[in-house]
Amino acid sequence: MFRAKLRQIISVKESPHRIASSFAIGMFIGMSPLLGIHTILGIAVAYLLRLNKFITLVGVFVTNPWTIVPIYSFGIWLGAKLMHIDKIIPEIDWSNMTFSVFLEDFGHLLLPFAVGSTVFALASAIISYIFIFYLVKMKRW
């Protein structure tokens, strides 16, 4: 499935820069901490920047139900490391779990999540731009 999408991306009749930019912007949006608005934001940004909407959405959908847990877990871990937070997993009493207790136990993770996910999204976008740009150039040569 990944290779099929990659072939589709490479075969689009656009410049290597536009293809790589579309995918990288989508990747950044998809891995950003803006849960729930990735698709709409991806389409809007692609439209505003005149990028390829299909390729942007392929980048957005890198974060999906199968990948969201490892991506965001790494984002929380990275944010905690960048912010010098040692203990990120609290002791949890699951028998008395309510929404307010959940927020109390996990609310401290929001800032590390935002920081780490944003840094990870930016790094992933830069790496994916370089990878896609040179892949398209090599395949079209």
Short mmCIF file of C-alpha atoms in Angstrom, two decimals:
data_model
loop_
_atom_site.label_atom_id
_atom_site.label_comp_id
_atom_site.label_asym_id
_atom_site.label_seq_id
_atom_site.Cartn_x
_atom_site.Cartn_y
_atom_site.Cartn_z
CA MET A 1 0.00 0.00 0.00
CA PHE A 2 2.82 2.41 0.87
CA ARG A 3 4.64 1.67 -2.39
CA ALA A 4 1.44 2.14 -4.40
CA LYS A 5 0.88 5.58 -2.86
CA LEU A 6 4.52 6.46 -3.44
CA ARG A 7 4.19 5.49 -7.12
CA GLN A 8 1.06 7.63 -7.39
CA ILE A 9 2.87 10.59 -5.87
CA ILE A 10 5.87 10.23 -8.18
CA SER A 11 3.69 9.94 -11.29
CA VAL A 12 1.78 13.19 -10.69
CA LYS A 13 2.49 15.75 -13.41
CA GLU A 14 3.95 18.43 -11.12
CA SER A 15 7.45 19.73 -10.46
CA PRO A 16 9.55 17.80 -7.92
CA HIS A 17 9.46 20.87 -5.65
CA ARG A 18 5.66 21.09 -5.73
CA ILE A 19 5.24 17.35 -5.11
CA ALA A 20 7.73 17.37 -2.22
CA SER A 21 6.24 20.57 -0.76
CA SER A 22 2.71 19.18 -0.92
CA PHE A 23 3.72 15.97 0.84
CA ALA A 24 5.89 17.71 3.45
CA ILE A 25 3.16 20.20 4.37
CA GLY A 26 0.69 17.32 4.66
CA MET A 27 3.14 15.39 6.81
CA PHE A 28 3.62 18.38 9.11
CA ILE A 29 -0.14 18.92 9.48
CA GLY A 30 -0.83 15.21 9.99
CA MET A 31 1.75 14.87 12.75
CA SER A 32 0.90 18.17 14.41
CA PRO A 33 -0.92 18.20 17.76
CA LEU A 34 -4.06 19.67 16.13
CA LEU A 35 -6.17 16.55 16.64
CA GLY A 36 -9.42 16.35 14.75
CA ILE A 37 -8.77 19.01 12.13
CA HIS A 38 -5.92 17.48 10.12
CA THR A 39 -7.94 16.74 6.98
CA ILE A 40 -9.74 20.08 6.81
CA LEU A 41 -6.53 21.96 7.61
CA GLY A 42 -4.61 19.99 4.97
CA ILE A 43 -7.14 20.82 2.26
CA ALA A 44 -7.29 24.48 3.30
CA VAL A 45 -3.51 24.92 3.39
CA ALA A 46 -3.09 23.09 0.07
CA TYR A 47 -5.70 25.38 -1.47
CA LEU A 48 -4.17 28.56 -0.01
CA LEU A 49 -0.61 27.63 -1.01
CA ARG A 50 -1.74 26.20 -4.38
CA LEU A 51 -0.31 22.80 -3.57
CA ASN A 52 -1.51 19.46 -4.86
CA LYS A 53 -4.43 18.52 -2.59
CA PHE A 54 -4.15 14.76 -3.21
CA ILE A 55 -0.46 14.66 -2.30
CA THR A 56 -1.03 16.91 0.72
CA LEU A 57 -3.73 14.54 1.99
CA VAL A 58 -1.46 11.52 1.49
CA GLY A 59 0.99 13.28 3.81
CA VAL A 60 -1.78 14.14 6.29
CA PHE A 61 -2.94 10.52 6.39
CA VAL A 62 0.46 9.24 7.51
CA THR A 63 -1.13 9.73 10.92
CA ASN A 64 -4.05 7.31 10.97
CA PRO A 65 -5.68 4.92 13.46
CA TRP A 66 -2.75 2.49 13.15
CA THR A 67 0.05 5.04 13.50
CA ILE A 68 -1.41 7.67 15.82
CA VAL A 69 -0.44 5.94 19.09
CA PRO A 70 3.28 5.50 18.30
CA ILE A 71 3.54 8.93 16.65
CA TYR A 72 1.91 10.81 19.52
CA SER A 73 3.59 8.68 22.20
CA PHE A 74 6.94 9.62 20.68
CA GLY A 75 5.79 13.26 20.57
CA ILE A 76 5.00 13.20 24.29
CA TRP A 77 8.32 11.52 25.08
CA LEU A 78 10.26 13.99 22.91
CA GLY A 79 8.45 16.97 24.45
CA ALA A 80 9.19 15.69 27.95
CA LYS A 81 12.88 15.26 27.07
CA LEU A 82 13.09 18.74 25.50
CA MET A 83 11.38 20.26 28.55
CA HIS A 84 13.51 18.24 31.01
CA ILE A 85 10.51 16.45 32.53
CA ASP A 86 11.55 13.15 34.10
CA LYS A 87 8.29 11.52 35.17
CA ILE A 88 5.56 11.59 32.55
CA ILE A 89 3.53 8.51 33.48
CA PRO A 90 1.62 8.93 36.75
CA GLU A 91 0.45 6.26 39.18
CA ILE A 92 -3.13 5.55 38.05
CA ASP A 93 -6.05 4.18 40.05
CA TRP A 94 -8.19 2.82 37.21
CA SER A 95 -10.98 1.74 39.57
CA ASN A 96 -11.89 5.38 40.33
CA MET A 97 -11.30 6.79 36.85
CA THR A 98 -13.60 9.65 35.86
CA PHE A 99 -13.12 12.35 33.24
CA SER A 100 -12.00 14.88 35.84
CA VAL A 101 -9.56 12.36 37.35
CA PHE A 102 -8.30 11.59 33.84
CA LEU A 103 -7.62 15.30 33.20
CA GLU A 104 -5.95 15.60 36.58
CA ASP A 105 -3.72 12.56 35.93
CA PHE A 106 -2.87 13.30 32.30
CA GLY A 107 -3.32 17.08 31.93
CA HIS A 108 0.36 17.66 32.60
CA LEU A 109 1.14 15.86 29.32
CA LEU A 110 -0.55 18.49 27.12
CA LEU A 111 2.41 20.87 26.92
CA PRO A 112 5.03 18.14 26.31
CA PHE A 113 2.64 16.67 23.72
CA ALA A 114 2.30 20.02 21.94
CA VAL A 115 6.04 20.77 22.02
CA GLY A 116 7.23 17.27 21.11
CA SER A 117 4.65 16.69 18.39
CA THR A 118 5.41 20.04 16.77
CA VAL A 119 9.18 19.42 16.77
CA PHE A 120 8.67 15.86 15.47
CA ALA A 121 6.26 17.12 12.78
CA LEU A 122 8.75 19.76 11.64
CA ALA A 123 11.64 17.29 11.47
CA SER A 124 9.47 14.75 9.63
CA ALA A 125 8.34 17.38 7.13
CA ILE A 126 11.92 18.45 6.37
CA ILE A 127 13.11 14.86 5.97
CA SER A 128 10.11 13.89 3.84
CA TYR A 129 10.60 16.95 1.58
CA ILE A 130 14.21 15.97 0.89
CA PHE A 131 13.32 12.29 0.39
CA ILE A 132 10.37 12.92 -1.96
CA PHE A 133 12.17 15.67 -3.91
CA TYR A 134 15.17 13.48 -4.72
CA LEU A 135 13.04 10.38 -5.29
CA VAL A 136 10.95 12.22 -7.89
CA LYS A 137 14.10 13.63 -9.55
CA MET A 138 15.74 10.19 -9.69
CA LYS A 139 12.65 8.42 -11.04
CA ARG A 140 12.11 11.03 -13.74
CA TRP A 141 15.72 11.20 -14.87
#
